[in-house]
PDB file of C-alpha atoms and ligand atoms in Angstrom:
ATOM      1  CA  UNK A   1     -15.911 -93.298  97.442  1.00 96.00           C
ATOM      2  CA  UNK A   2     -17.467 -90.087  97.909  1.00 97.00           C
ATOM      3  CA  UNK A   3     -19.612 -88.514  95.107  1.00 98.00           C
ATOM      4  CA  UNK A   4     -19.785 -84.704  95.225  1.00 98.00           C
ATOM      5  CA  UNK A   5     -21.995 -82.780  92.753  1.00 98.00           C
ATOM      6  CA  UNK A   6     -21.626 -79.203  93.934  1.00 97.00           C
ATOM      7  CA  UNK A   7     -18.773 -76.825  94.541  1.00 96.00           C
ATOM      8  CA  UNK A   8     -19.757 -76.092  97.895  1.00 95.00           C
ATOM      9  CA  UNK A   9     -19.616 -79.873  98.689  1.00 96.00           C
ATOM     10  CA  UNK A  10     -16.364 -80.070  96.778  1.00 97.00           C
ATOM     11  CA  UNK A  11     -14.647 -77.377  98.943  1.00 95.00           C
ATOM     12  CA  UNK A  12     -15.949 -78.880 102.176  1.00 94.00           C
ATOM     13  CA  UNK A  13     -14.419 -82.478 101.178  1.00 94.00           C
ATOM     14  CA  UNK A  14     -10.977 -81.027  99.767  1.00 93.00           C
ATOM     15  CA  UNK A  15     -10.294 -79.276 103.303  1.00 89.00           C
ATOM     16  CA  UNK A  16     -10.546 -82.986 104.742  1.00 85.00           C
ATOM     17  CA  UNK A  17      -8.650 -84.426 102.222  1.00 84.00           C
ATOM     18  CA  UNK A  18      -5.874 -81.772 102.180  1.00 77.00           C
ATOM     19  CA  UNK A  19      -5.388 -82.114 105.661  1.00 73.00           C
ATOM     20  CA  UNK A  20      -4.099 -85.807 105.126  1.00 74.00           C
ATOM     21  CA  UNK A  21      -1.166 -83.905 103.307  1.00 78.00           C
ATOM     22  CA  UNK A  22      -0.984 -86.596 100.670  1.00 86.00           C
ATOM     23  CA  UNK A  23      -0.192 -86.014  96.993  1.00 94.00           C
ATOM     24  CA  UNK A  24      -3.462 -85.546  94.822  1.00 96.00           C
ATOM     25  CA  UNK A  25      -4.072 -87.173  91.860  1.00 97.00           C
ATOM     26  CA  UNK A  26      -6.770 -85.894  89.686  1.00 98.00           C
ATOM     27  CA  UNK A  27      -8.264 -87.779  86.326  1.00 98.00           C
ATOM     28  CA  UNK A  28     -10.777 -85.431  84.432  1.00 98.00           C
ATOM     29  CA  UNK A  29     -13.103 -87.527  82.105  1.00 98.00           C
ATOM     30  CA  UNK A  30     -16.353 -86.872  80.343  1.00 98.00           C
ATOM     31  CA  UNK A  31     -17.917 -90.223  81.516  1.00 98.00           C
ATOM     32  CA  UNK A  32     -19.359 -92.924  79.689  1.00 97.00           C
ATOM     33  CA  UNK A  33     -16.344 -94.870  81.323  1.00 98.00           C
ATOM     34  CA  UNK A  34     -14.231 -97.787  79.581  1.00 98.00           C
ATOM     35  CA  UNK A  35     -10.887 -99.532  80.523  1.00 98.00           C
ATOM     36  CA  UNK A  36      -9.099 -96.438  79.176  1.00 98.00           C
ATOM     37  CA  UNK A  37     -10.558 -94.308  81.715  1.00 98.00           C
ATOM     38  CA  UNK A  38     -10.060 -96.955  84.495  1.00 98.00           C
ATOM     39  CA  UNK A  39      -6.405 -97.267  83.495  1.00 98.00           C
ATOM     40  CA  UNK A  40      -5.763 -93.599  84.180  1.00 98.00           C
ATOM     41  CA  UNK A  41      -7.480 -94.099  87.633  1.00 98.00           C
ATOM     42  CA  UNK A  42      -5.507 -96.944  88.450  1.00 98.00           C
ATOM     43  CA  UNK A  43      -2.092 -95.323  87.500  1.00 98.00           C
ATOM     44  CA  UNK A  44      -3.137 -92.279  89.742  1.00 98.00           C
ATOM     45  CA  UNK A  45      -4.023 -94.729  92.521  1.00 97.00           C
ATOM     46  CA  UNK A  46      -0.622 -96.348  92.210  1.00 97.00           C
ATOM     47  CA  UNK A  47       1.177 -93.000  92.101  1.00 97.00           C
ATOM     48  CA  UNK A  48      -0.703 -90.547  94.386  1.00 97.00           C
ATOM     49  CA  UNK A  49      -2.166 -90.622  97.972  1.00 95.00           C
ATOM     50  CA  UNK A  50      -5.564 -89.239  97.240  1.00 95.00           C
ATOM     51  CA  UNK A  51      -7.352 -89.756  93.578  1.00 97.00           C
ATOM     52  CA  UNK A  52     -10.109 -87.556  92.385  1.00 98.00           C
ATOM     53  CA  UNK A  53     -12.090 -88.403  89.113  1.00 98.00           C
ATOM     54  CA  UNK A  54     -14.403 -85.774  87.497  1.00 98.00           C
ATOM     55  CA  UNK A  55     -17.414 -86.645  85.209  1.00 98.00           C
ATOM     56  CA  UNK A  56     -18.282 -83.654  83.326  1.00 98.00           C
ATOM     57  CA  UNK A  57     -19.609 -83.400  79.791  1.00 98.00           C
ATOM     58  CA  UNK A  58     -18.080 -80.037  78.960  1.00 98.00           C
ATOM     59  CA  UNK A  59     -20.218 -78.253  76.566  1.00 97.00           C
ATOM     60  CA  UNK A  60     -17.586 -75.472  75.846  1.00 97.00           C
ATOM     61  CA  UNK A  61     -15.400 -77.941  73.996  1.00 97.00           C
ATOM     62  CA  UNK A  62     -18.116 -79.188  71.759  1.00 96.00           C
ATOM     63  CA  UNK A  63     -18.272 -77.311  68.417  1.00 92.00           C
ATOM     64  CA  UNK A  64     -21.137 -79.039  67.116  1.00 93.00           C
ATOM     65  CA  UNK A  65     -24.451 -78.904  69.085  1.00 95.00           C
ATOM     66  CA  UNK A  66     -25.663 -82.203  67.787  1.00 94.00           C
ATOM     67  CA  UNK A  67     -22.495 -83.991  68.865  1.00 94.00           C
ATOM     68  CA  UNK A  68     -22.986 -82.607  72.395  1.00 96.00           C
ATOM     69  CA  UNK A  69     -26.778 -83.876  72.343  1.00 96.00           C
ATOM     70  CA  UNK A  70     -25.883 -87.292  71.496  1.00 94.00           C
ATOM     71  CA  UNK A  71     -22.618 -87.751  73.725  1.00 96.00           C
ATOM     72  CA  UNK A  72     -23.307 -90.737  75.784  1.00 96.00           C
ATOM     73  CA  UNK A  73     -24.224 -90.377  79.614  1.00 96.00           C
ATOM     74  CA  UNK A  74     -23.983 -93.441  81.846  1.00 97.00           C
ATOM     75  CA  UNK A  75     -23.901 -92.119  85.187  1.00 97.00           C
ATOM     76  CA  UNK A  76     -24.778 -95.224  87.103  1.00 97.00           C
ATOM     77  CA  UNK A  77     -22.741 -97.474  85.287  1.00 98.00           C
ATOM     78  CA  UNK A  78     -19.731 -95.204  85.628  1.00 98.00           C
ATOM     79  CA  UNK A  79     -20.174 -95.162  89.434  1.00 98.00           C
ATOM     80  CA  UNK A  80     -20.184 -98.712  89.441  1.00 98.00           C
ATOM     81  CA  UNK A  81     -17.132 -98.941  87.295  1.00 98.00           C
ATOM     82  CA  UNK A  82     -15.309 -96.348  89.553  1.00 98.00           C
ATOM     83  CA  UNK A  83     -16.520 -98.158  93.024  1.00 98.00           C
ATOM     84  CA  UNK A  84     -13.721-100.852  93.010  1.00 98.00           C
ATOM     85  CA  UNK A  85     -10.835 -98.461  91.831  1.00 98.00           C
ATOM     86  CA  UNK A  86     -10.509 -97.095  95.106  1.00 95.00           C
ATOM     87  CA  UNK A  87     -10.823 -93.635  93.933  1.00 97.00           C
ATOM     88  CA  UNK A  88     -11.554 -91.287  96.951  1.00 96.00           C
ATOM     89  CA  UNK A  89     -13.900 -88.727  95.302  1.00 97.00           C
ATOM     90  CA  UNK A  90     -15.844 -88.388  92.181  1.00 98.00           C
ATOM     91  CA  UNK A  91     -16.728 -84.832  91.306  1.00 98.00           C
ATOM     92  CA  UNK A  92     -19.983 -84.741  88.937  1.00 98.00           C
ATOM     93  CA  UNK A  93     -20.722 -81.062  88.728  1.00 98.00           C
ATOM     94  CA  UNK A  94     -23.793 -79.345  86.700  1.00 97.00           C
ATOM     95  CA  UNK A  95     -22.755 -76.933  84.043  1.00 97.00           C
ATOM     96  CA  UNK A  96     -24.614 -74.173  85.677  1.00 96.00           C
ATOM     97  CA  UNK A  97     -22.483 -74.635  88.848  1.00 96.00           C
ATOM     98  CA  UNK A  98     -19.109 -75.164  87.338  1.00 97.00           C
ATOM     99  CA  UNK A  99     -19.408 -72.157  84.993  1.00 97.00           C
ATOM    100  CA  UNK A 100     -21.848 -70.190  87.004  1.00 94.00           C
ATOM    101  CA  UNK A 101     -21.448 -67.966  90.155  1.00 89.00           C
ATOM    102  CA  UNK A 102     -19.371 -65.016  88.697  1.00 90.00           C
ATOM    103  CA  UNK A 103     -17.197 -67.470  86.637  1.00 95.00           C
ATOM    104  CA  UNK A 104     -15.549 -65.757  83.670  1.00 95.00           C
ATOM    105  CA  UNK A 105     -13.678 -67.586  80.786  1.00 94.00           C
ATOM    106  CA  UNK A 106      -9.942 -66.933  80.790  1.00 92.00           C
ATOM    107  CA  UNK A 107      -7.971 -66.031  77.484  1.00 89.00           C
ATOM    108  CA  UNK A 108      -5.397 -68.886  76.949  1.00 93.00           C
ATOM    109  CA  UNK A 109      -2.583 -68.440  74.756  1.00 95.00           C
ATOM    110  CA  UNK A 110      -2.006 -71.959  73.653  1.00 97.00           C
ATOM    111  CA  UNK A 111       0.901 -71.057  71.431  1.00 96.00           C
ATOM    112  CA  UNK A 112      -0.958 -72.026  68.128  1.00 97.00           C
ATOM    113  CA  UNK A 113      -1.254 -75.796  69.497  1.00 98.00           C
ATOM    114  CA  UNK A 114      -5.185 -75.273  69.401  1.00 97.00           C
ATOM    115  CA  UNK A 115      -5.554 -74.045  65.845  1.00 97.00           C
ATOM    116  CA  UNK A 116      -4.055 -76.831  63.848  1.00 98.00           C
ATOM    117  CA  UNK A 117      -4.977 -80.555  63.162  1.00 98.00           C
ATOM    118  CA  UNK A 118      -7.912 -81.157  65.516  1.00 98.00           C
ATOM    119  CA  UNK A 119      -8.221 -77.450  66.359  1.00 97.00           C
ATOM    120  CA  UNK A 120      -8.434 -76.543  62.607  1.00 98.00           C
ATOM    121  CA  UNK A 121     -11.156 -79.034  62.148  1.00 97.00           C
ATOM    122  CA  UNK A 122     -12.998 -78.245  65.345  1.00 97.00           C
ATOM    123  CA  UNK A 123     -12.620 -74.368  65.671  1.00 96.00           C
ATOM    124  CA  UNK A 124     -12.629 -73.415  69.423  1.00 96.00           C
ATOM    125  CA  UNK A 125     -12.440 -76.928  70.588  1.00 97.00           C
ATOM    126  CA  UNK A 126      -9.116 -76.602  72.629  1.00 98.00           C
ATOM    127  CA  UNK A 127     -10.114 -73.076  73.970  1.00 97.00           C
ATOM    128  CA  UNK A 128     -13.031 -75.064  75.417  1.00 98.00           C
ATOM    129  CA  UNK A 129     -10.790 -77.823  76.764  1.00 98.00           C
ATOM    130  CA  UNK A 130      -8.490 -75.063  78.417  1.00 98.00           C
ATOM    131  CA  UNK A 131     -11.429 -73.566  79.861  1.00 98.00           C
ATOM    132  CA  UNK A 132     -12.646 -76.705  81.748  1.00 98.00           C
ATOM    133  CA  UNK A 133      -9.299 -77.961  82.586  1.00 98.00           C
ATOM    134  CA  UNK A 134      -8.202 -74.603  83.972  1.00 97.00           C
ATOM    135  CA  UNK A 135     -11.449 -74.419  86.103  1.00 97.00           C
ATOM    136  CA  UNK A 136     -11.008 -77.738  87.482  1.00 98.00           C
ATOM    137  CA  UNK A 137      -7.542 -77.131  88.319  1.00 97.00           C
ATOM    138  CA  UNK A 138      -8.608 -73.691  90.146  1.00 95.00           C
ATOM    139  CA  UNK A 139     -10.856 -76.055  92.038  1.00 96.00           C
ATOM    140  CA  UNK A 140      -8.911 -79.340  92.556  1.00 96.00           C
ATOM    141  CA  UNK A 141      -5.235 -78.142  93.657  1.00 94.00           C
ATOM    142  CA  UNK A 142      -3.766 -81.640  92.323  1.00 96.00           C
ATOM    143  CA  UNK A 143      -0.161 -82.554  92.215  1.00 96.00           C
ATOM    144  CA  UNK A 144      -0.596 -84.979  89.568  1.00 98.00           C
ATOM    145  CA  UNK A 145      -2.853 -85.141  86.605  1.00 98.00           C
ATOM    146  CA  UNK A 146      -3.284 -88.158  84.370  1.00 98.00           C
ATOM    147  CA  UNK A 147      -4.642 -87.824  80.890  1.00 98.00           C
ATOM    148  CA  UNK A 148      -4.562 -90.215  77.887  1.00 98.00           C
ATOM    149  CA  UNK A 149      -2.174 -90.137  74.733  1.00 98.00           C
ATOM    150  CA  UNK A 150      -5.553 -91.196  72.977  1.00 98.00           C
ATOM    151  CA  UNK A 151      -5.964 -87.531  72.970  1.00 98.00           C
ATOM    152  CA  UNK A 152      -2.389 -86.522  71.915  1.00 98.00           C
ATOM    153  CA  UNK A 153      -2.905 -83.121  71.034  1.00 98.00           C
ATOM    154  CA  UNK A 154      -4.766 -82.432  74.134  1.00 98.00           C
ATOM    155  CA  UNK A 155      -1.979 -83.598  76.037  1.00 98.00           C
ATOM    156  CA  UNK A 156       0.303 -81.083  74.401  1.00 98.00           C
ATOM    157  CA  UNK A 157      -2.535 -78.225  74.829  1.00 98.00           C
ATOM    158  CA  UNK A 158      -2.988 -79.169  78.827  1.00 98.00           C
ATOM    159  CA  UNK A 159       0.834 -79.331  79.201  1.00 98.00           C
ATOM    160  CA  UNK A 160       1.082 -75.499  77.550  1.00 97.00           C
ATOM    161  CA  UNK A 161      -1.811 -74.720  79.919  1.00 97.00           C
ATOM    162  CA  UNK A 162      -0.028 -75.985  83.064  1.00 96.00           C
ATOM    163  CA  UNK A 163       3.333 -74.239  81.948  1.00 95.00           C
ATOM    164  CA  UNK A 164       1.516 -70.798  81.596  1.00 93.00           C
ATOM    165  CA  UNK A 165      -0.299 -71.039  84.796  1.00 91.00           C
ATOM    166  CA  UNK A 166       0.772 -69.355  87.798  1.00 86.00           C
ATOM    167  CA  UNK A 167       1.810 -70.921  91.161  1.00 82.00           C
ATOM    168  CA  UNK A 168       2.643 -74.687  91.835  1.00 80.00           C
ATOM    169  CA  UNK A 169       2.267 -76.848  88.600  1.00 88.00           C
ATOM    170  CA  UNK A 170       0.863 -80.239  88.605  1.00 96.00           C
ATOM    171  CA  UNK A 171       2.733 -82.970  86.761  1.00 98.00           C
ATOM    172  CA  UNK A 172       1.117 -84.265  83.647  1.00 98.00           C
ATOM    173  CA  UNK A 173       1.284 -87.991  83.120  1.00 98.00           C
ATOM    174  CA  UNK A 174       0.545 -89.076  79.552  1.00 98.00           C
ATOM    175  CA  UNK A 175      -0.778 -92.738  79.527  1.00 98.00           C
ATOM    176  CA  UNK A 176      -0.585 -95.149  76.637  1.00 98.00           C
ATOM    177  CA  UNK A 177      -3.732 -95.675  74.596  1.00 98.00           C
ATOM    178  CA  UNK A 178      -6.034 -98.626  75.759  1.00 98.00           C
ATOM    179  CA  UNK A 179      -7.079-100.843  72.765  1.00 98.00           C
ATOM    180  CA  UNK A 180      -9.225-103.648  72.244  1.00 97.00           C
ATOM    181  CA  UNK A 181      -7.917-106.936  71.166  1.00 97.00           C
ATOM    182  CA  UNK A 182      -8.218-105.861  67.493  1.00 96.00           C
ATOM    183  CA  UNK A 183      -6.437-102.629  68.245  1.00 97.00           C
ATOM    184  CA  UNK A 184      -9.294-100.417  68.315  1.00 98.00           C
ATOM    185  CA  UNK A 185      -8.749 -97.439  70.640  1.00 98.00           C
ATOM    186  CA  UNK A 186     -11.544 -97.579  73.447  1.00 98.00           C
ATOM    187  CA  UNK A 187     -13.451 -94.443  73.150  1.00 98.00           C
ATOM    188  CA  UNK A 188     -16.997 -93.285  74.681  1.00 97.00           C
ATOM    189  CA  UNK A 189     -18.029 -92.600  71.114  1.00 96.00           C
ATOM    190  CA  UNK A 190     -17.455 -96.346  70.002  1.00 97.00           C
ATOM    191  CA  UNK A 191     -20.697 -96.769  72.034  1.00 96.00           C
ATOM    192  CA  UNK A 192     -22.353 -94.841  69.007  1.00 96.00           C
ATOM    193  CA  UNK A 193     -21.189 -97.217  66.309  1.00 97.00           C
ATOM    194  CA  UNK A 194     -23.165-100.050  65.079  1.00 97.00           C
ATOM    195  CA  UNK A 195     -21.735-103.442  64.952  1.00 97.00           C
ATOM    196  CA  UNK A 196     -20.525-102.913  61.138  1.00 97.00           C
ATOM    197  CA  UNK A 197     -19.172 -99.327  61.915  1.00 98.00           C
ATOM    198  CA  UNK A 198     -17.106-100.989  64.818  1.00 97.00           C
ATOM    199  CA  UNK A 199     -15.525-103.231  62.525  1.00 97.00           C
ATOM    200  CA  UNK A 200     -14.671-100.411  60.158  1.00 98.00           C
ATOM    201  CA  UNK A 201     -13.154 -98.406  63.059  1.00 98.00           C
ATOM    202  CA  UNK A 202     -10.816-101.296  63.363  1.00 98.00           C
ATOM    203  CA  UNK A 203      -9.513-100.371  59.993  1.00 98.00           C
ATOM    204  CA  UNK A 204      -7.596 -97.491  61.838  1.00 98.00           C
ATOM    205  CA  UNK A 205      -5.339-100.130  63.667  1.00 98.00           C
ATOM    206  CA  UNK A 206      -5.129-102.236  60.579  1.00 98.00           C
ATOM    207  CA  UNK A 207      -3.947 -99.125  58.975  1.00 98.00           C
ATOM    208  CA  UNK A 208      -1.158 -98.203  61.737  1.00 98.00           C
ATOM    209  CA  UNK A 209      -0.079-101.852  61.135  1.00 96.00           C
ATOM    210  CA  UNK A 210       0.287-101.220  57.394  1.00 94.00           C
ATOM    211  CA  UNK A 211       2.036 -97.791  57.928  1.00 95.00           C
ATOM    212  CA  UNK A 212       4.592 -99.398  60.266  1.00 94.00           C
ATOM    213  CA  UNK A 213       5.240-102.223  57.781  1.00 90.00           C
ATOM    214  CA  UNK A 214       5.623 -99.801  55.090  1.00 89.00           C
ATOM    215  CA  UNK A 215       7.837 -97.692  57.014  1.00 88.00           C
ATOM    216  CA  UNK A 216      10.216-100.906  58.092  1.00 83.00           C
ATOM    217  CA  UNK A 217      10.076-102.448  54.721  1.00 74.00           C
ATOM    218  CA  UNK A 218       8.272-100.734  51.923  1.00 56.00           C
ATOM    219  CA  UNK A 219       5.912-103.487  50.052  1.00 55.00           C
ATOM    220  CA  UNK A 220       6.095-103.539  46.561  1.00 59.00           C
ATOM    221  CA  UNK A 221       3.054-103.541  44.531  1.00 57.00           C
ATOM    222  CA  UNK A 222       1.386-101.178  47.293  1.00 54.00           C
ATOM    223  CA  UNK A 223      -0.277 -97.696  46.913  1.00 57.00           C
ATOM    224  CA  UNK A 224       1.693 -95.655  46.324  1.00 54.00           C
ATOM    225  CA  UNK A 225       3.579 -98.098  43.971  1.00 48.00           C
ATOM    226  CA  UNK A 226       7.247 -96.916  44.386  1.00 49.00           C
ATOM    227  CA  UNK A 227       9.110 -98.455  47.465  1.00 45.00           C
ATOM    228  CA  UNK A 228      11.289 -95.617  47.643  1.00 49.00           C
ATOM    229  CA  UNK A 229       8.368 -92.968  47.311  1.00 48.00           C
ATOM    230  CA  UNK A 230       6.775 -94.859  50.190  1.00 49.00           C
ATOM    231  CA  UNK A 231       9.190 -93.527  52.742  1.00 72.00           C
ATOM    232  CA  UNK A 232       8.563 -90.118  51.969  1.00 86.00           C
ATOM    233  CA  UNK A 233       5.841 -88.879  54.495  1.00 93.00           C
ATOM    234  CA  UNK A 234       3.638 -87.557  51.677  1.00 93.00           C
ATOM    235  CA  UNK A 235       3.451 -90.724  50.143  1.00 90.00           C
ATOM    236  CA  UNK A 236       2.919 -92.680  53.301  1.00 92.00           C
ATOM    237  CA  UNK A 237      -0.053 -90.395  54.114  1.00 96.00           C
ATOM    238  CA  UNK A 238      -1.102 -90.993  50.668  1.00 95.00           C
ATOM    239  CA  UNK A 239      -1.131 -94.704  51.111  1.00 94.00           C
ATOM    240  CA  UNK A 240      -2.522 -94.652  54.646  1.00 97.00           C
ATOM    241  CA  UNK A 241      -5.710 -92.334  53.258  1.00 98.00           C
ATOM    242  CA  UNK A 242      -6.190 -94.880  50.573  1.00 97.00           C
ATOM    243  CA  UNK A 243      -6.179 -97.725  53.242  1.00 97.00           C
ATOM    244  CA  UNK A 244      -8.508 -95.814  55.446  1.00 98.00           C
ATOM    245  CA  UNK A 245     -11.094 -95.178  52.759  1.00 98.00           C
ATOM    246  CA  UNK A 246     -10.899 -98.876  51.633  1.00 98.00           C
ATOM    247  CA  UNK A 247     -11.783 -99.811  55.266  1.00 98.00           C
ATOM    248  CA  UNK A 248     -14.913 -97.726  54.771  1.00 98.00           C
ATOM    249  CA  UNK A 249     -13.703 -94.530  56.728  1.00 98.00           C
ATOM    250  CA  UNK A 250     -14.095 -90.725  55.709  1.00 98.00           C
ATOM    251  CA  UNK A 251     -11.025 -89.472  56.872  1.00 98.00           C
ATOM    252  CA  UNK A 252     -10.547 -85.639  57.745  1.00 98.00           C
ATOM    253  CA  UNK A 253      -6.840 -85.846  57.929  1.00 98.00           C
ATOM    254  CA  UNK A 254      -3.893 -88.111  58.426  1.00 98.00           C
ATOM    255  CA  UNK A 255      -0.918 -86.326  59.441  1.00 98.00           C
ATOM    256  CA  UNK A 256       2.832 -87.360  60.445  1.00 98.00           C
ATOM    257  CA  UNK A 257       4.107 -85.361  63.333  1.00 98.00           C
ATOM    258  CA  UNK A 258       7.348 -85.624  65.166  1.00 97.00           C
ATOM    259  CA  UNK A 259       6.798 -87.429  68.438  1.00 97.00           C
ATOM    260  CA  UNK A 260       6.175 -85.186  71.170  1.00 97.00           C
ATOM    261  CA  UNK A 261       5.239 -82.077  68.875  1.00 98.00           C
ATOM    262  CA  UNK A 262       2.946 -81.065  66.343  1.00 98.00           C
ATOM    263  CA  UNK A 263       5.657 -80.302  63.924  1.00 97.00           C
ATOM    264  CA  UNK A 264       5.661 -82.163  60.598  1.00 97.00           C
ATOM    265  CA  UNK A 265       7.687 -85.304  60.543  1.00 95.00           C
ATOM    266  CA  UNK A 266      10.075 -84.886  57.657  1.00 91.00           C
ATOM    267  CA  UNK A 267      11.040 -88.384  56.972  1.00 89.00           C
ATOM    268  CA  UNK A 268      13.377 -91.064  57.875  1.00 83.00           C
ATOM    269  CA  UNK A 269      16.072 -88.474  58.151  1.00 84.00           C
ATOM    270  CA  UNK A 270      14.086 -86.541  60.686  1.00 88.00           C
ATOM    271  CA  UNK A 271      15.989 -86.744  64.079  1.00 89.00           C
ATOM    272  CA  UNK A 272      12.519 -87.349  65.678  1.00 93.00           C
ATOM    273  CA  UNK A 273      10.178 -90.499  65.613  1.00 95.00           C
ATOM    274  CA  UNK A 274       7.022 -90.329  63.400  1.00 96.00           C
ATOM    275  CA  UNK A 275       3.572 -90.035  65.137  1.00 98.00           C
ATOM    276  CA  UNK A 276       0.527 -90.820  62.852  1.00 98.00           C
ATOM    277  CA  UNK A 277      -2.612 -88.592  63.778  1.00 98.00           C
ATOM    278  CA  UNK A 278      -5.944 -89.504  62.346  1.00 98.00           C
ATOM    279  CA  UNK A 279      -9.742 -87.985  62.449  1.00 98.00           C
ATOM    280  CA  UNK A 280     -12.324 -89.019  60.328  1.00 98.00           C
ATOM    281  CA  UNK A 281     -16.193 -90.054  60.305  1.00 98.00           C
ATOM    282  CA  UNK A 282     -18.038 -93.320  60.240  1.00 98.00           C
ATOM    283  CA  UNK A 283     -21.767 -92.255  59.541  1.00 95.00           C
ATOM    284  CA  UNK A 284     -22.211 -89.270  61.934  1.00 95.00           C
ATOM    285  CA  UNK A 285     -19.615 -90.365  64.478  1.00 96.00           C
ATOM    286  CA  UNK A 286     -16.279 -88.673  64.473  1.00 97.00           C
ATOM    287  CA  UNK A 287     -13.483 -90.619  65.520  1.00 98.00           C
ATOM    288  CA  UNK A 288      -9.753 -89.777  66.472  1.00 98.00           C
ATOM    289  CA  UNK A 289      -6.730 -92.012  66.915  1.00 98.00           C
ATOM    290  CA  UNK A 290      -3.017 -91.743  66.886  1.00 98.00           C
ATOM    291  CA  UNK A 291       0.056 -94.276  66.876  1.00 98.00           C
ATOM    292  CA  UNK A 292       3.733 -93.907  67.265  1.00 98.00           C
ATOM    293  CA  UNK A 293       4.955 -95.581  63.969  1.00 95.00           C
ATOM    294  CA  UNK A 294       8.430 -96.462  65.449  1.00 83.00           C
ATOM    295  CA  UNK A 295       9.235 -99.968  66.414  1.00 64.00           C
TER     296      UNK A 295
HETATM  297  P1  LIG B   1     -12.818 -88.414  77.722  1.00 66.16           P
HETATM  298  O1  LIG B   1     -13.834 -88.852  78.730  1.00 66.16           O
HETATM  299  O2  LIG B   1     -12.825 -88.796  76.318  1.00 66.16           O
HETATM  300  O3  LIG B   1     -12.495 -86.780  77.784  1.00 66.16           O
HETATM  301  O4  LIG B   1     -11.488 -88.851  78.204  1.00 66.16           O
HETATM  302  C1  LIG B   1     -11.182 -88.607  79.514  1.00 66.16           C
HETATM  303  C2  LIG B   1      -9.279 -89.079  79.565  1.00 66.16           C
HETATM  304  O5  LIG B   1      -9.239 -90.368  79.389  1.00 66.16           O
HETATM  305  C3  LIG B   1      -8.692 -88.202  78.675  1.00 66.16           C
HETATM  306  O6  LIG B   1      -7.337 -87.886  79.204  1.00 66.16           O
HETATM  307  C4  LIG B   1      -8.403 -89.070  77.602  1.00 66.16           C
HETATM  308  O7  LIG B   1      -7.133 -88.936  76.703  1.00 66.16           O
HETATM  309  C5  LIG B   1      -8.397 -90.382  78.507  1.00 66.16           C
HETATM  310  N1  LIG B   1      -8.819 -91.536  77.344  1.00 66.16           N
HETATM  311  C6  LIG B   1      -9.874 -91.733  76.589  1.00 66.16           C
HETATM  312  N2  LIG B   1      -9.687 -92.717  75.649  1.00 66.16           N
HETATM  313  C7  LIG B   1      -8.750 -93.467  76.142  1.00 66.16           C
HETATM  314  C8  LIG B   1      -8.203 -94.609  75.797  1.00 66.16           C
HETATM  315  N3  LIG B   1      -8.634 -95.688  75.170  1.00 66.16           N
HETATM  316  N4  LIG B   1      -6.782 -95.183  76.441  1.00 66.16           N
HETATM  317  C9  LIG B   1      -6.549 -94.138  77.424  1.00 66.16           C
HETATM  318  N5  LIG B   1      -6.867 -93.007  77.800  1.00 66.16           N
HETATM  319  C10 LIG B   1      -7.946 -92.594  77.207  1.00 66.16           C
END
């Protein structure tokens, strides 16, 4: 496993790796790695000849300075976790190197995918994501890109970015969310939660179960009260929000979209499947999660 910190070193190592002529898998991360990240690396290992993982806390995608300042950084542990995965190269650039040396931000038309849901609550976030992914793809000519559905909207934004880039296009592999035994989606931000808040965070998974059950067989006496009303998206959202609040979370949004899009899911008659998207707070930590509610 080679560890590369500068662009100059990266170019050199890539020349060697490219000469092998193998497919090149790339897993971009912000570090504080957990089993969700490692599942992406393992999938890349299984599907491509050479695997590169980047660790870079991208300041451009943080819309709150405090969030950036507190974002967990565990370089030594990350490298120890990556070592046994068989990843070929870990790229860990400095901000000034990646976004320096005459680099200029591009203007990305993300087709409005960047201004709703997460984009509405975190203005500029997805433009920041697009800048870093675009920059990394310019440097790392991968054939395959591996990302997690934990960041569902990010997957759609990155696919859009790939579609609009000139030249050979990398294939985006969207991998399922890795959860703990209680259903909590693994996240670097979970490291910032107290034991009590971790338990509250598991209320998100309990809410997913509740919403699935409500869709399959509307329970009587639940909130909202009428079983037939429960099947309407707005009533399901209302019930889900109520549940999340009972669990001690402060939701920013709970939305139902047609899976594969950000379009609203219109109810059981919709020809698409419902995917629920959530963002909310526990103390000063903001969490996101999403789940396909179909069986
Ligand atoms: P991050 O380090 O949070 O920027 O995440 C890097 C990549 O790992 C992104 O593609 C995320 O969607 C993915 N990821 C984060 N958490 C999980 C998880 N629990 N399961 C699967 N993938 C994840």
